[in-house]
Short mmCIF file of C-alpha atoms in Angstrom, two decimals:
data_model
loop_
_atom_site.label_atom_id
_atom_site.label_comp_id
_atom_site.label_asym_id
_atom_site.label_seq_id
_atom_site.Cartn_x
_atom_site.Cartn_y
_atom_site.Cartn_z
CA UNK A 36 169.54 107.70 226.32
CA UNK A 37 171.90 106.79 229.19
CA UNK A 38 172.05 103.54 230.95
CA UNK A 39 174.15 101.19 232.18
CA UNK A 40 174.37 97.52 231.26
CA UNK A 41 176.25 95.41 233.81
CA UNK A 42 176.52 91.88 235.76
CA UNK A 43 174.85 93.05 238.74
CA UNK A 44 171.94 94.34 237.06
CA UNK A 45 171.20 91.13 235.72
CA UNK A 46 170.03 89.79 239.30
CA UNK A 47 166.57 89.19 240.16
CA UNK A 48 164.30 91.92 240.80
CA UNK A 49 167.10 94.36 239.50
CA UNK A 50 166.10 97.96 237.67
CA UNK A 51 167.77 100.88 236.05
CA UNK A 52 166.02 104.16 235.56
CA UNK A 53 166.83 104.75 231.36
CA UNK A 54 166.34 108.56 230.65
CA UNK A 55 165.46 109.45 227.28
CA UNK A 56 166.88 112.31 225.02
CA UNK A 57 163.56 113.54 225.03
CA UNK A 58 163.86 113.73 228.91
CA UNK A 59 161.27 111.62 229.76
CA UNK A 60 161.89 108.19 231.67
CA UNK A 61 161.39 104.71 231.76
CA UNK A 62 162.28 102.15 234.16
CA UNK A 63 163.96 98.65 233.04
CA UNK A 64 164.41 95.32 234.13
CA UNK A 65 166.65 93.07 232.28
CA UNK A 66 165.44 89.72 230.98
CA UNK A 67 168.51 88.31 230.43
CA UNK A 68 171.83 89.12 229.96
CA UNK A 69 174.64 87.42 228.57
CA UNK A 70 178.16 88.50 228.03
CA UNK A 71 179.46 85.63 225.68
CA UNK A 72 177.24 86.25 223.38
CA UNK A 73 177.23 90.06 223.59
CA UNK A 74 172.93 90.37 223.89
CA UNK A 75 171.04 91.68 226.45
CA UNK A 76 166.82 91.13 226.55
CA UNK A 77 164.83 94.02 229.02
CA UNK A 78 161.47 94.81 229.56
CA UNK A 79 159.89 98.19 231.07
CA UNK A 80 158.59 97.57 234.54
CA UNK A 81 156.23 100.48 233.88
CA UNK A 82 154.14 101.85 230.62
CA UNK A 83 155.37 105.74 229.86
CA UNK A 84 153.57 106.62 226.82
CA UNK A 85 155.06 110.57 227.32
CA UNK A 86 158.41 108.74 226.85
CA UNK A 87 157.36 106.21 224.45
CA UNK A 88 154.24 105.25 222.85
CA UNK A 89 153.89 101.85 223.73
CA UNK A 90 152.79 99.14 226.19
CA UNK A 91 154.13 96.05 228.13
CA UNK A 92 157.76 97.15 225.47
CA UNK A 93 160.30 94.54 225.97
CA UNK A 94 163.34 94.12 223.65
CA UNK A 95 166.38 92.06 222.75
CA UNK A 96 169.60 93.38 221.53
CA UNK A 97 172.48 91.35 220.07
CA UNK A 98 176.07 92.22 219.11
CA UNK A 99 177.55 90.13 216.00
CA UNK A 100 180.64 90.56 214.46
CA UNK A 101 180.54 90.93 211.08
CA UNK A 102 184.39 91.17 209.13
CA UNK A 103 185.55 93.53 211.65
CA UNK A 104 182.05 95.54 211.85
CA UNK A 105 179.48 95.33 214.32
CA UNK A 106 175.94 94.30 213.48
CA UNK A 107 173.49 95.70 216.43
CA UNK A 108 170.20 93.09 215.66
CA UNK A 109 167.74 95.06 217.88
CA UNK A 110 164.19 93.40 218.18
CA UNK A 111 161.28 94.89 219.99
CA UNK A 112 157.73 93.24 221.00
CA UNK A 113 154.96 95.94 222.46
CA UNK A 114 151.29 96.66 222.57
CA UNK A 115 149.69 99.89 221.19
CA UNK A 116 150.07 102.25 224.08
CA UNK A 117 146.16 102.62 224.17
CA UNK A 118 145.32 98.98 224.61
CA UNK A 119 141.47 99.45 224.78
CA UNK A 120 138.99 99.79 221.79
CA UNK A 121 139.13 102.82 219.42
CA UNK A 122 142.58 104.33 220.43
CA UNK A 123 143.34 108.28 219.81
CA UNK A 124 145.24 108.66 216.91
CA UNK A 125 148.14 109.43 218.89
CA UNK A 126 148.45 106.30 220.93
CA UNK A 127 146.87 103.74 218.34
CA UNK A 128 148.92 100.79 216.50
CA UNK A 129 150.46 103.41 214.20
CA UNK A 130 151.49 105.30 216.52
CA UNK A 131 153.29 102.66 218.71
CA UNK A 132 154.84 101.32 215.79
CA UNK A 133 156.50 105.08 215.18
CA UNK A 134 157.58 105.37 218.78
CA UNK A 135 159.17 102.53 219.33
CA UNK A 136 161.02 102.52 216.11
CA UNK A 137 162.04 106.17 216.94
CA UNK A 138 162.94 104.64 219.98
CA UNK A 139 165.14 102.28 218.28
CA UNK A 140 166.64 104.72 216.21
CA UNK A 141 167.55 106.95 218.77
CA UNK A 142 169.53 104.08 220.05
CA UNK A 143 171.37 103.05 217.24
CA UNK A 144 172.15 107.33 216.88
CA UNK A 145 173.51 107.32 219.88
CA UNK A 146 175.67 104.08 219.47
CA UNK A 147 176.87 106.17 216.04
CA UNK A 148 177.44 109.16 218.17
CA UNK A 149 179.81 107.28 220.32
CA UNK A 150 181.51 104.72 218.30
CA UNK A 151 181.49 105.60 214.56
CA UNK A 152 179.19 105.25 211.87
CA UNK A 153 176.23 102.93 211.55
CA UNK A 154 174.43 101.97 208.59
#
């Protein structure tokens, strides 16, 4: 996915448009962002279960230094993307749970992709 982390988008009422590598969309606001201790928190302003599976998504990502290698601690917190009784299969608990940690992976690929190996 593509996006942009900065100062400026830290400020109140702030979004960024992240698209995926599946090509679908999903638009951002950051919770909180602070350079000193390399983490940012967002949250999706708006549900896209086409992009991913999930509802009311927010997530926290933190950069640690571990002996010269750099630990990416990368938490999510969602609802199914269905959040009524009896989901379809393909938007129940299970299937959230798969999204976002495809999601997550597809992250942590690209970060690889860009900057070396991750493990």
């Amino acid at each position: 996915s593509t996006v942009s982390f900065t100062e400026a988008a830290n400020e109140k009422g702030a979004t960024r448009t992240r698209v995926m590598q599946t090509g679908g969309e999903v638009t951002e606001a950051p919770k909180k962002l602070d350079p000193a201790k390399h983490a940012i928190s967002v949250r999706f302003v708006t549900d896209n279960t086409e992009a991913v599976k999930a509802s009311n998504y927010a997530s926290h990502i933190t950069l640690k230094d571990e002996g010269g290698k750099t630990r990416v601690d990368w938490r999510g917190a969602f609802y199914r993307a269905f959040p009524q009784n009896d989901p379809p299969a393909d938007l129940n608990d299970e299937a959230s749970t798969e999204a976002v940690r495809a999601h997550h992976q597809a992250g942590l690929d690209a970060l690889a992709a860009r900057f070396g190996k991750v493990n």
